[in-house]
PDB file of C-alpha atoms and ligand atoms in Angstrom:
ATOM      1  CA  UNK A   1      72.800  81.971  83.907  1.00  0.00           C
ATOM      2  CA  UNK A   2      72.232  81.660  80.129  1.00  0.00           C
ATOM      3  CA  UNK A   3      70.152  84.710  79.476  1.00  0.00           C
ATOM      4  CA  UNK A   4      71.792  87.784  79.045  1.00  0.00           C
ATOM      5  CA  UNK A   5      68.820  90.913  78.576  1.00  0.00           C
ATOM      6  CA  UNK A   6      69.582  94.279  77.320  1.00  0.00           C
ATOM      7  CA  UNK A   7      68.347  97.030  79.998  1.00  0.00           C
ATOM      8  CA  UNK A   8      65.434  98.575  78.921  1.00  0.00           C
ATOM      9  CA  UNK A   9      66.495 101.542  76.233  1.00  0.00           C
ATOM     10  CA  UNK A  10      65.519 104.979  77.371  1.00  0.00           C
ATOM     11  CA  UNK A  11      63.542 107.275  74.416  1.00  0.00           C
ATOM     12  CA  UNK A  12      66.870 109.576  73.282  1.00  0.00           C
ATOM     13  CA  UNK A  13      66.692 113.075  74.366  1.00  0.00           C
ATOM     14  CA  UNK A  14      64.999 115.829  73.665  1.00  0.00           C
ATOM     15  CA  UNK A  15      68.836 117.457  72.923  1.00  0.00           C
ATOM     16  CA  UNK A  16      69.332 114.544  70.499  1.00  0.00           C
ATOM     17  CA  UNK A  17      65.920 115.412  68.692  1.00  0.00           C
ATOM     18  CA  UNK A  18      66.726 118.989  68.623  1.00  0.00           C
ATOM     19  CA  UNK A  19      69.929 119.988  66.679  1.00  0.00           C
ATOM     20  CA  UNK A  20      69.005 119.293  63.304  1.00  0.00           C
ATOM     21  CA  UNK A  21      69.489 115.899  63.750  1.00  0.00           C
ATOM     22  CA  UNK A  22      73.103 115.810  64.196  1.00  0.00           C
ATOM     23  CA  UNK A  23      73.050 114.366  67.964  1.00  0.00           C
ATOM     24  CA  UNK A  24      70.370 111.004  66.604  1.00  0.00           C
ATOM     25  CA  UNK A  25      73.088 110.607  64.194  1.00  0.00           C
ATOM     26  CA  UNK A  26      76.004 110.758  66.472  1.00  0.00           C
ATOM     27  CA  UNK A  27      73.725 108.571  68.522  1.00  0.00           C
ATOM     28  CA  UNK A  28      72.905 105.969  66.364  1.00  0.00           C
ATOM     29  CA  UNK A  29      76.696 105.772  65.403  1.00  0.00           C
ATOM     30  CA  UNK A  30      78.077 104.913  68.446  1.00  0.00           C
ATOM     31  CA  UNK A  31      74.959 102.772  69.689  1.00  0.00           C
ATOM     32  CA  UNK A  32      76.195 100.619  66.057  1.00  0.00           C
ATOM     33  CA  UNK A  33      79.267 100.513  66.703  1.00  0.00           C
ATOM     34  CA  UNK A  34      78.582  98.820  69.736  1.00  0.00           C
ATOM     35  CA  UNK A  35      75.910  96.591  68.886  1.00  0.00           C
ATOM     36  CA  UNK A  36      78.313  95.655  65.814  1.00  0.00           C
ATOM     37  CA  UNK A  37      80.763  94.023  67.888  1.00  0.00           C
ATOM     38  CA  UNK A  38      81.970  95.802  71.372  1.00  0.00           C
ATOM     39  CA  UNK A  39      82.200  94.070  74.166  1.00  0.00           C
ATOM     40  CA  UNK A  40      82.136  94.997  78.096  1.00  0.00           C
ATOM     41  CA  UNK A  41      84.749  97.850  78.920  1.00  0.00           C
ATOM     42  CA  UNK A  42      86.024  98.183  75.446  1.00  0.00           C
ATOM     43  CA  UNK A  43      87.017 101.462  74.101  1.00  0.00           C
ATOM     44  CA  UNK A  44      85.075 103.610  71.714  1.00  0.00           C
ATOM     45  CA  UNK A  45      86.375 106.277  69.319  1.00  0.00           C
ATOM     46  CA  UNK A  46      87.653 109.512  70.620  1.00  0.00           C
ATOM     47  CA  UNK A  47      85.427 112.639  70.985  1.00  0.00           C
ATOM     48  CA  UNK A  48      87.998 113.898  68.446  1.00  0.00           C
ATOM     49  CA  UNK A  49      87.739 110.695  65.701  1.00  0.00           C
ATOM     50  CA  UNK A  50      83.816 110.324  66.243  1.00  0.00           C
ATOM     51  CA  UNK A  51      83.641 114.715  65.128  1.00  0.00           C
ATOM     52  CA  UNK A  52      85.998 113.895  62.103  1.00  0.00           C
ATOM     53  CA  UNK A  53      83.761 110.795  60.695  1.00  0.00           C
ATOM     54  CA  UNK A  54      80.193 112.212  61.025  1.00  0.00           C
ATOM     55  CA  UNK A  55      81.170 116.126  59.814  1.00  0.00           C
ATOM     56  CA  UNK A  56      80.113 117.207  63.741  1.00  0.00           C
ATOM     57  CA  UNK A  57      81.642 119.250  66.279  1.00  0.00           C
ATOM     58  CA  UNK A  58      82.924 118.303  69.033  1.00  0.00           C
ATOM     59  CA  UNK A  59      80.302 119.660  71.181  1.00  0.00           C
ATOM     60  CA  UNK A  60      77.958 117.669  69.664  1.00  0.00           C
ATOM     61  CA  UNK A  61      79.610 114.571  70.508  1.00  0.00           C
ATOM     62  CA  UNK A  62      80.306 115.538  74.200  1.00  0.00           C
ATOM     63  CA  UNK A  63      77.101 116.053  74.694  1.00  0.00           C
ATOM     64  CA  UNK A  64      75.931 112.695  73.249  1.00  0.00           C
ATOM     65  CA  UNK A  65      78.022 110.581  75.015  1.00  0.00           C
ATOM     66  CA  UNK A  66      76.714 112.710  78.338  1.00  0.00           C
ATOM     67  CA  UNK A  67      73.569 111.274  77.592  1.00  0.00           C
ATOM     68  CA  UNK A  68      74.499 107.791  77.055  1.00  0.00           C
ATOM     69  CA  UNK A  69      76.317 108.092  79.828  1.00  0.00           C
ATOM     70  CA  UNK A  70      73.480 109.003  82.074  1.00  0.00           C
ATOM     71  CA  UNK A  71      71.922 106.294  80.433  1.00  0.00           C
ATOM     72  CA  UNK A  72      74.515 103.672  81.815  1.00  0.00           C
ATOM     73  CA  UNK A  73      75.342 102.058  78.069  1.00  0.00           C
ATOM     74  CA  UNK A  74      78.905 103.579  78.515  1.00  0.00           C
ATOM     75  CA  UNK A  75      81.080 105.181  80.643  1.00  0.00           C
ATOM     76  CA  UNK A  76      84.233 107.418  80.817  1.00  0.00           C
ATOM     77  CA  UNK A  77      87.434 107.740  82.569  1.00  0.00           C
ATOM     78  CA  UNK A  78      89.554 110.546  82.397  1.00  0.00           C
ATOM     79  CA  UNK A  79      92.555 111.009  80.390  1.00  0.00           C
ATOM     80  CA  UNK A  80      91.945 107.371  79.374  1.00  0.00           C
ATOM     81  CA  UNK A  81      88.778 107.589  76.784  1.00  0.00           C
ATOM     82  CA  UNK A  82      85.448 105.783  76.493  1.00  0.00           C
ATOM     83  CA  UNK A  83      84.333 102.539  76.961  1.00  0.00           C
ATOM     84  CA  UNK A  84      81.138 100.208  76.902  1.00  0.00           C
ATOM     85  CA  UNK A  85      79.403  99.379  80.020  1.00  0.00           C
ATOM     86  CA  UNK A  86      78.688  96.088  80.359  1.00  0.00           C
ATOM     87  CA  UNK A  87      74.986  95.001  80.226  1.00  0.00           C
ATOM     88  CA  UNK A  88      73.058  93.268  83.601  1.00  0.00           C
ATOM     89  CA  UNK A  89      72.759  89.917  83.906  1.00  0.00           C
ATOM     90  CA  UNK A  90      68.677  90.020  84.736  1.00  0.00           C
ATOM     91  CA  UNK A  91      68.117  86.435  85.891  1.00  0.00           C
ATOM     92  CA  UNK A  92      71.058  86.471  88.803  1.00  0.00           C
ATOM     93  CA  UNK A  93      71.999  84.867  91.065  1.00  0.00           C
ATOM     94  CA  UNK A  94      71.791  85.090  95.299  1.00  0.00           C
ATOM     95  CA  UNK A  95      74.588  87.770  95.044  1.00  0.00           C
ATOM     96  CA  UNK A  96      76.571  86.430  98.544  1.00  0.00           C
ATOM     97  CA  UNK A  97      79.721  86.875 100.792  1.00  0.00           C
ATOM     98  CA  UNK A  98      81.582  83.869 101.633  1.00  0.00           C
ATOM     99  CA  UNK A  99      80.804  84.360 104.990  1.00  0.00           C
ATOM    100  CA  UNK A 100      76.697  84.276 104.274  1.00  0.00           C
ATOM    101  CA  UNK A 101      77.887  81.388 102.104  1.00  0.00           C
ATOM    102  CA  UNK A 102      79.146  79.175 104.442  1.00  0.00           C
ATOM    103  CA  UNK A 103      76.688  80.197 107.298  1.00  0.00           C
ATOM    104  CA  UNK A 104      74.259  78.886 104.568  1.00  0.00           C
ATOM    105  CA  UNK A 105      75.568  75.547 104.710  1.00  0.00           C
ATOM    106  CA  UNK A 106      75.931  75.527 108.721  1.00  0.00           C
ATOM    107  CA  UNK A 107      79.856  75.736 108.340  1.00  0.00           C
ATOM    108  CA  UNK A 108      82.071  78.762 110.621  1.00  0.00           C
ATOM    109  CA  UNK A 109      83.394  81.247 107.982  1.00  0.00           C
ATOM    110  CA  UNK A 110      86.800  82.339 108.561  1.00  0.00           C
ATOM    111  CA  UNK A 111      90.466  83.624 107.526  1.00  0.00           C
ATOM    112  CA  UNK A 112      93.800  83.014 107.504  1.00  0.00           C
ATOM    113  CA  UNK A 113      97.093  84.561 106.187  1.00  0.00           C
ATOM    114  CA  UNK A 114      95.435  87.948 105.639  1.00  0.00           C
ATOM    115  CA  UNK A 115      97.576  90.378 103.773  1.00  0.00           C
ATOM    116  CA  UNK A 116      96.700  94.301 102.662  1.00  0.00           C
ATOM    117  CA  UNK A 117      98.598  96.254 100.069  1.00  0.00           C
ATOM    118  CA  UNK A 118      98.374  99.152  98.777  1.00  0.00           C
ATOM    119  CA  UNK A 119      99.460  99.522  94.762  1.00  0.00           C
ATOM    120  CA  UNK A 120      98.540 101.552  91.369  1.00  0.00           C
ATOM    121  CA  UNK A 121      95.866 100.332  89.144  1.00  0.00           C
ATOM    122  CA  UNK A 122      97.481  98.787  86.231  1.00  0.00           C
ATOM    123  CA  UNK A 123      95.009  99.893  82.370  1.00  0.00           C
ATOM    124  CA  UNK A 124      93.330  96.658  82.633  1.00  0.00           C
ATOM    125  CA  UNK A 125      91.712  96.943  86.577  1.00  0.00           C
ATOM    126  CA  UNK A 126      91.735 101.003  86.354  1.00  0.00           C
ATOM    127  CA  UNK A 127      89.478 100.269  83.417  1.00  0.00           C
ATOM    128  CA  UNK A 128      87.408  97.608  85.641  1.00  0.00           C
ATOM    129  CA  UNK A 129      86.724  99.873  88.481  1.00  0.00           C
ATOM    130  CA  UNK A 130      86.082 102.481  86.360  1.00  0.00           C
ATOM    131  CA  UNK A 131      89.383 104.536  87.782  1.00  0.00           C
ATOM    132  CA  UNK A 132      92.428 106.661  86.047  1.00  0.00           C
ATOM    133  CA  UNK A 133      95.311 103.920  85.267  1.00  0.00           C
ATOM    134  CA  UNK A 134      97.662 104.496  87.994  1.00  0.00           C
ATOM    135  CA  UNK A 135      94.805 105.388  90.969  1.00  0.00           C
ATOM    136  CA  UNK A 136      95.684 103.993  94.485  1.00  0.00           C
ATOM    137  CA  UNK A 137      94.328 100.558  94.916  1.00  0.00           C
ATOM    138  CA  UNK A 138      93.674  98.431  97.781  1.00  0.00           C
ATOM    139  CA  UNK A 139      94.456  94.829  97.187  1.00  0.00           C
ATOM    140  CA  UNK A 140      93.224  91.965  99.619  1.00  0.00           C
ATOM    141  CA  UNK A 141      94.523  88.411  99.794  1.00  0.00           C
ATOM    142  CA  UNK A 142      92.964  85.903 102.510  1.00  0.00           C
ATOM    143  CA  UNK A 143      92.454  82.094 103.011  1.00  0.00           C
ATOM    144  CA  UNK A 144      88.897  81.624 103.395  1.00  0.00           C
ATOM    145  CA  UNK A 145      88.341  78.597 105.881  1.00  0.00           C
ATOM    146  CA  UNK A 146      85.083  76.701 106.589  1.00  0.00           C
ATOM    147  CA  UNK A 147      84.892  75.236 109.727  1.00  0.00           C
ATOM    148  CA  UNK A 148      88.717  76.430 110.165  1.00  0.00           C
ATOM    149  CA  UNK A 149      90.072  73.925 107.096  1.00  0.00           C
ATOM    150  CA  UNK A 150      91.223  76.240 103.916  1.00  0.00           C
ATOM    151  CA  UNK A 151      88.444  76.029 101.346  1.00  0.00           C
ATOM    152  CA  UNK A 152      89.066  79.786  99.296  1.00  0.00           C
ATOM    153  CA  UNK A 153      91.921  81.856  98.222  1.00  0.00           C
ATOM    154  CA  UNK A 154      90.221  85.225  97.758  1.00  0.00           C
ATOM    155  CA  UNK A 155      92.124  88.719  96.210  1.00  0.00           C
ATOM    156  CA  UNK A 156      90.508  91.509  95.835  1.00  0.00           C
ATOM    157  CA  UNK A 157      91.042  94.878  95.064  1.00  0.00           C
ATOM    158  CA  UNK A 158      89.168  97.902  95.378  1.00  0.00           C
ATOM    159  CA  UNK A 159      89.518 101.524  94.719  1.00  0.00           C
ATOM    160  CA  UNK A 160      92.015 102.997  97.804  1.00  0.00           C
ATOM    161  CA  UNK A 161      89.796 106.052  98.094  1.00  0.00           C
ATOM    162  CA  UNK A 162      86.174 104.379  98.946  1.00  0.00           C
ATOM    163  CA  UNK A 163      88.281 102.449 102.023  1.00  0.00           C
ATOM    164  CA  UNK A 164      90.713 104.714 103.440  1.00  0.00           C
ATOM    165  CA  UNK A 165      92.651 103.344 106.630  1.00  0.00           C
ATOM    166  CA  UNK A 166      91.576  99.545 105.616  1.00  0.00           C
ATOM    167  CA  UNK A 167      94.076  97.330 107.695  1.00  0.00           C
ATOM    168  CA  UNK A 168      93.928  93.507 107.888  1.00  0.00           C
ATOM    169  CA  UNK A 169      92.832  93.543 111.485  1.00  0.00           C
ATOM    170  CA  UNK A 170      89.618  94.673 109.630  1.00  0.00           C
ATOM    171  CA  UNK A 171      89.423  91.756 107.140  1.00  0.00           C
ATOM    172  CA  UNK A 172      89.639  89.326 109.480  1.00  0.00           C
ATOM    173  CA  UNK A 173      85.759  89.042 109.564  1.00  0.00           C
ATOM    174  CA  UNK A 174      83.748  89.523 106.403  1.00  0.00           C
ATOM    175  CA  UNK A 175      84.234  92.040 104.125  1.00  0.00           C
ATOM    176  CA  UNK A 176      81.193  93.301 102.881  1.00  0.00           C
ATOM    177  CA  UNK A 177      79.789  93.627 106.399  1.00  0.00           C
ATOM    178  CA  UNK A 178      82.808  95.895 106.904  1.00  0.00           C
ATOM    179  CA  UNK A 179      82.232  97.822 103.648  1.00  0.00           C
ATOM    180  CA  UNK A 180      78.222  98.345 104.433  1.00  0.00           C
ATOM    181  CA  UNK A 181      79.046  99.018 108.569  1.00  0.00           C
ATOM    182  CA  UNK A 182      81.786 101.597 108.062  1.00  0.00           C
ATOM    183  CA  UNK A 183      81.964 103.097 104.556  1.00  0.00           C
ATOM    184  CA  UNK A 184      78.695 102.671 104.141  1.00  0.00           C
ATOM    185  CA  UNK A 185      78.954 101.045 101.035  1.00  0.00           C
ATOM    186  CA  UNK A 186      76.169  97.906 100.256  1.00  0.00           C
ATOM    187  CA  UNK A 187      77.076  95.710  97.229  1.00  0.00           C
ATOM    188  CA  UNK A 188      74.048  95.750  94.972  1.00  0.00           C
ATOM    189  CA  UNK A 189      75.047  93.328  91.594  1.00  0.00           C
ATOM    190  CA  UNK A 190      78.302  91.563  90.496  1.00  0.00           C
ATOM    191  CA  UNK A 191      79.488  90.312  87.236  1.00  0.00           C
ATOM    192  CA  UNK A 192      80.795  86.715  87.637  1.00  0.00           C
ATOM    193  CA  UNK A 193      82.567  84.318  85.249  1.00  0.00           C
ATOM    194  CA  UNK A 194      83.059  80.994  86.852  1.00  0.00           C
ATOM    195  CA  UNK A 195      86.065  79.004  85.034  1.00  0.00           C
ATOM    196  CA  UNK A 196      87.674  75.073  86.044  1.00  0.00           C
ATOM    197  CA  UNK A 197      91.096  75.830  86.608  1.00  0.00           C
ATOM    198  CA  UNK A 198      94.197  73.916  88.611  1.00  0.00           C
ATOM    199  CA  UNK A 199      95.901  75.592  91.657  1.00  0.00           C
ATOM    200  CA  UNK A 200      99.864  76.569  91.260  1.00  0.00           C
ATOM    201  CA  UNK A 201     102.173  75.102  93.600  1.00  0.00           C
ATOM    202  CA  UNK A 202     102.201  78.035  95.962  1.00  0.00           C
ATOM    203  CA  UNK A 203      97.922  78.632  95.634  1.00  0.00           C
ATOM    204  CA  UNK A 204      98.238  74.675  96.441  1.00  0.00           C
ATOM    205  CA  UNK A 205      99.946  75.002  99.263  1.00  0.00           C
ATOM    206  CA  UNK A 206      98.205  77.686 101.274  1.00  0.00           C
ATOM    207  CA  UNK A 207      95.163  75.380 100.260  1.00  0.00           C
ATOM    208  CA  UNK A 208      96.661  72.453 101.686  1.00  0.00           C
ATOM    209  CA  UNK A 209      95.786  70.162  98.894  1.00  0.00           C
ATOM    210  CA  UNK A 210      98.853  69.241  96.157  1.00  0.00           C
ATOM    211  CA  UNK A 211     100.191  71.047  93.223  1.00  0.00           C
ATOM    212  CA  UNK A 212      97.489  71.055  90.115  1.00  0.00           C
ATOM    213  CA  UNK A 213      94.916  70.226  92.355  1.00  0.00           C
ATOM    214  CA  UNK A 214      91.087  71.169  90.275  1.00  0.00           C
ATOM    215  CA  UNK A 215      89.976  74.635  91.612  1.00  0.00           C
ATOM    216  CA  UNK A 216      87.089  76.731  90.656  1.00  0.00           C
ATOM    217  CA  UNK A 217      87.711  80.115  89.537  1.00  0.00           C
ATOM    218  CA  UNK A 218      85.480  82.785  90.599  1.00  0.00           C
ATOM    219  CA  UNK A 219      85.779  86.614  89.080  1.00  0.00           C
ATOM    220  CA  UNK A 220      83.771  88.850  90.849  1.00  0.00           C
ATOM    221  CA  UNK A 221      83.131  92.553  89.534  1.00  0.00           C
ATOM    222  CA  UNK A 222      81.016  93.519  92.308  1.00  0.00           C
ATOM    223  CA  UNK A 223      79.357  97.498  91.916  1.00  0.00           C
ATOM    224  CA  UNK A 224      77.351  99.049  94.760  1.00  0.00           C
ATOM    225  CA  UNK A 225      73.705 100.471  95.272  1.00  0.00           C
ATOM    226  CA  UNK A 226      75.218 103.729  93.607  1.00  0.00           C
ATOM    227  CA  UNK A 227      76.279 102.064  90.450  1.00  0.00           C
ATOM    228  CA  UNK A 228      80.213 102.170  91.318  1.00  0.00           C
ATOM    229  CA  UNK A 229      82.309  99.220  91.342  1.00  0.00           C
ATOM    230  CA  UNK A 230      83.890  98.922  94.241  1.00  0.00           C
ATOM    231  CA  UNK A 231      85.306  95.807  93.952  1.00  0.00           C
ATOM    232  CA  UNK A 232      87.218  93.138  91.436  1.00  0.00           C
ATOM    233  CA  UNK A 233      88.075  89.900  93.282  1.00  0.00           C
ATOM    234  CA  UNK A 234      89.527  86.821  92.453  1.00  0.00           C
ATOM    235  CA  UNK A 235      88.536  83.624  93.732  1.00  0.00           C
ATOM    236  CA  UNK A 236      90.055  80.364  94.009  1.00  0.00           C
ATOM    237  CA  UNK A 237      87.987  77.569  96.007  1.00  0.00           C
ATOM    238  CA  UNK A 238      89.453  73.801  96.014  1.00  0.00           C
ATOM    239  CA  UNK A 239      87.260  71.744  93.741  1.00  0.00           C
ATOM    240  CA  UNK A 240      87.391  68.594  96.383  1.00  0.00           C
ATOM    241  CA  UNK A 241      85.481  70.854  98.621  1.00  0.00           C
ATOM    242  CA  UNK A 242      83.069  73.197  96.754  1.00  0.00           C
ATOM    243  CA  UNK A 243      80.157  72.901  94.378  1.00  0.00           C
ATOM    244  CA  UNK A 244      78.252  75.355  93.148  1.00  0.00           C
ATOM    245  CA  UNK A 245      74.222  75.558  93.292  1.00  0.00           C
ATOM    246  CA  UNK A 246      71.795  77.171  91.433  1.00  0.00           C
ATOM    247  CA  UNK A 247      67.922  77.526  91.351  1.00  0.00           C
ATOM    248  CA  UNK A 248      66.917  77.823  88.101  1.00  0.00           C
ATOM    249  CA  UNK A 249      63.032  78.932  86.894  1.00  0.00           C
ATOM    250  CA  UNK A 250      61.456  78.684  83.890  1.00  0.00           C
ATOM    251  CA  UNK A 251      61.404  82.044  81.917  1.00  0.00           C
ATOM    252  CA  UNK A 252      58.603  84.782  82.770  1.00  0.00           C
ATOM    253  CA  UNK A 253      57.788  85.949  79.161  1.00  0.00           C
ATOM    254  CA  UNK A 254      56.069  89.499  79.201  1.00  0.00           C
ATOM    255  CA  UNK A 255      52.291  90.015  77.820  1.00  0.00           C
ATOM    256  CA  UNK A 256      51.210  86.251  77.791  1.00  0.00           C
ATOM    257  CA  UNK A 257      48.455  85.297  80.434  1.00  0.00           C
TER     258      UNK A 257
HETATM  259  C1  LIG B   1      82.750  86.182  97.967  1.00  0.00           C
HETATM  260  C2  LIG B   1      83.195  86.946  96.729  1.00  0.00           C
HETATM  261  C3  LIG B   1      84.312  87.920  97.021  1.00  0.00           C
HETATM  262  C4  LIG B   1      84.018  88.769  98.237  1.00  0.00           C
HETATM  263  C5  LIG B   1      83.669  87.885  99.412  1.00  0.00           C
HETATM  264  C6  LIG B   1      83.279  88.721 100.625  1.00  0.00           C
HETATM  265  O1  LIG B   1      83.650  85.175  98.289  1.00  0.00           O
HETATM  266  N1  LIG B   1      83.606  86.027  95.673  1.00  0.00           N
HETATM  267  O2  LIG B   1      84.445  88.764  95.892  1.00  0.00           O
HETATM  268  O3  LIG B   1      85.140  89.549  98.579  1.00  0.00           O
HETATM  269  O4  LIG B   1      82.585  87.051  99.073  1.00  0.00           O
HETATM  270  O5  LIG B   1      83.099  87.821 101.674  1.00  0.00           O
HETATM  271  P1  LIG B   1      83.154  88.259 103.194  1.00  0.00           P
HETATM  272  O6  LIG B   1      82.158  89.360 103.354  1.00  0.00           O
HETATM  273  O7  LIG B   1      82.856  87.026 103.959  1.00  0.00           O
HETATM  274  O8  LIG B   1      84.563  88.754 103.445  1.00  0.00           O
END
């Protein structure tokens, strides 16, 4: 999971070759400004500030960040700004539900204590899936069992308008079979930061194990086959109970025989 690879950079466009320059200026600007120390999802300059510091219209820098948006190296939201999108991870890996998980390792998935809300995005999620701060969110919270003992405490929340009429009758099975059979939506790619953490009384309880217990943390940004993240989750599987396995291969390296 160590090797992080920049997507391969499109040639700018002909637009930014054309104006006299301006645009490869604007461009080069904002592509330093990230390289210089931006991470995922943070927020770049206004339209308005980026015009002021290179002596450009605004036009000019609409139409540049267009074009790096096309190009996926950032993204906008409306009324909120522009951030950075974060880069792929290229050597991934299996991208799975928990169900496929534990069907892997010959164990029943299943669920308990389902519960569906419906809530506003708060900056930091809107931001994550990409959505106006205050957008209609769909939040998730199940007890993931294996062979019907509690193994998982799953939330996850996804934007309200790609699921509309999502009940927790629905989540009792797996979710991503639901998302791909209904609203037609196939998870392509996550983001995932796995952290060692210790479960809270209550997250203890519903995991019958005791207070503090060790827990691995899972955070999922999961985006579909169209590029949209449809999903943030948060994962909490008892450390007593779950390990985590990679394959790992020796890096391909490009033009040697
Ligand atoms: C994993 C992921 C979750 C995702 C879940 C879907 O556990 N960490 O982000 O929601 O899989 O699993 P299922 O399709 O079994 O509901």
């Amino acid at each position: 999971m160590s090797s992080l690879v920049q997507p391969a950079r499109p040639e700018p466009s002909a637009r930014a070759k054309s104006n006299g320059g301006k645009s490869e200026r604007v461009r080069r600007h904002v592509l330093q400004t990230i390289d210089a120390g931006l991470g995922p999802h943070d927020r770049l300059p206004t339209e308005r500030e980026l015009a002021e510091q290179l002596g450009v219209s605004r036009l000019t820098v609409q139409r540049v960040l267009d074009d790096l948006t096309t190009e996926n190296r950032i993204y906008r939201i409306q009324g909120s700004g522009t951030f950075v999108r974060p880069t792929r991870i290229a050597k991934s890996m299996e991208l799975t539900s928990f169900s496929e998980d534990m069907r892997s390792r010959r164990m029943a998935p299943g669920s308990l204590e389902i519960s569906v809300t419906q809530e506003p995005a708060g900056a930091n999620l809107a931001a994550l899936l990409e959505l106006s701060p205050g957008s209609p969110v769909v939040s998730i919270r199940r007890v993931r069992t294996a062979d019907g003992a509690p193994i998982c405490l799953e939330r996850s929340q996804l934007p309200a308008e790609l699921v509309p009429g999502l009940s927790a009758e629905d989540v009792s099975g797996s979710l991503y079979e639901l998302l791909a059979e209904r609203y037609g939506i196939q998870i392509d790619r996550a983001d995932q930061t796995i952290r060692a953490t210790v479960l809270d009384p209550d997250d203890a309880s519903d995991l019958e194990v005791p207070a503090y217990s060790a827990a691995f943390e899972v955070d999922r940004l999961a985006v579909d086959h169209r590029g949209r993240p449809v999903e943030h989750a948060v994962s909490l599987y008892r450390a007593d109970r779950y390990s985590y396995q990679l394959t790992v291969a020796v890096a391909k390296r490009h033009g040697t025989g």
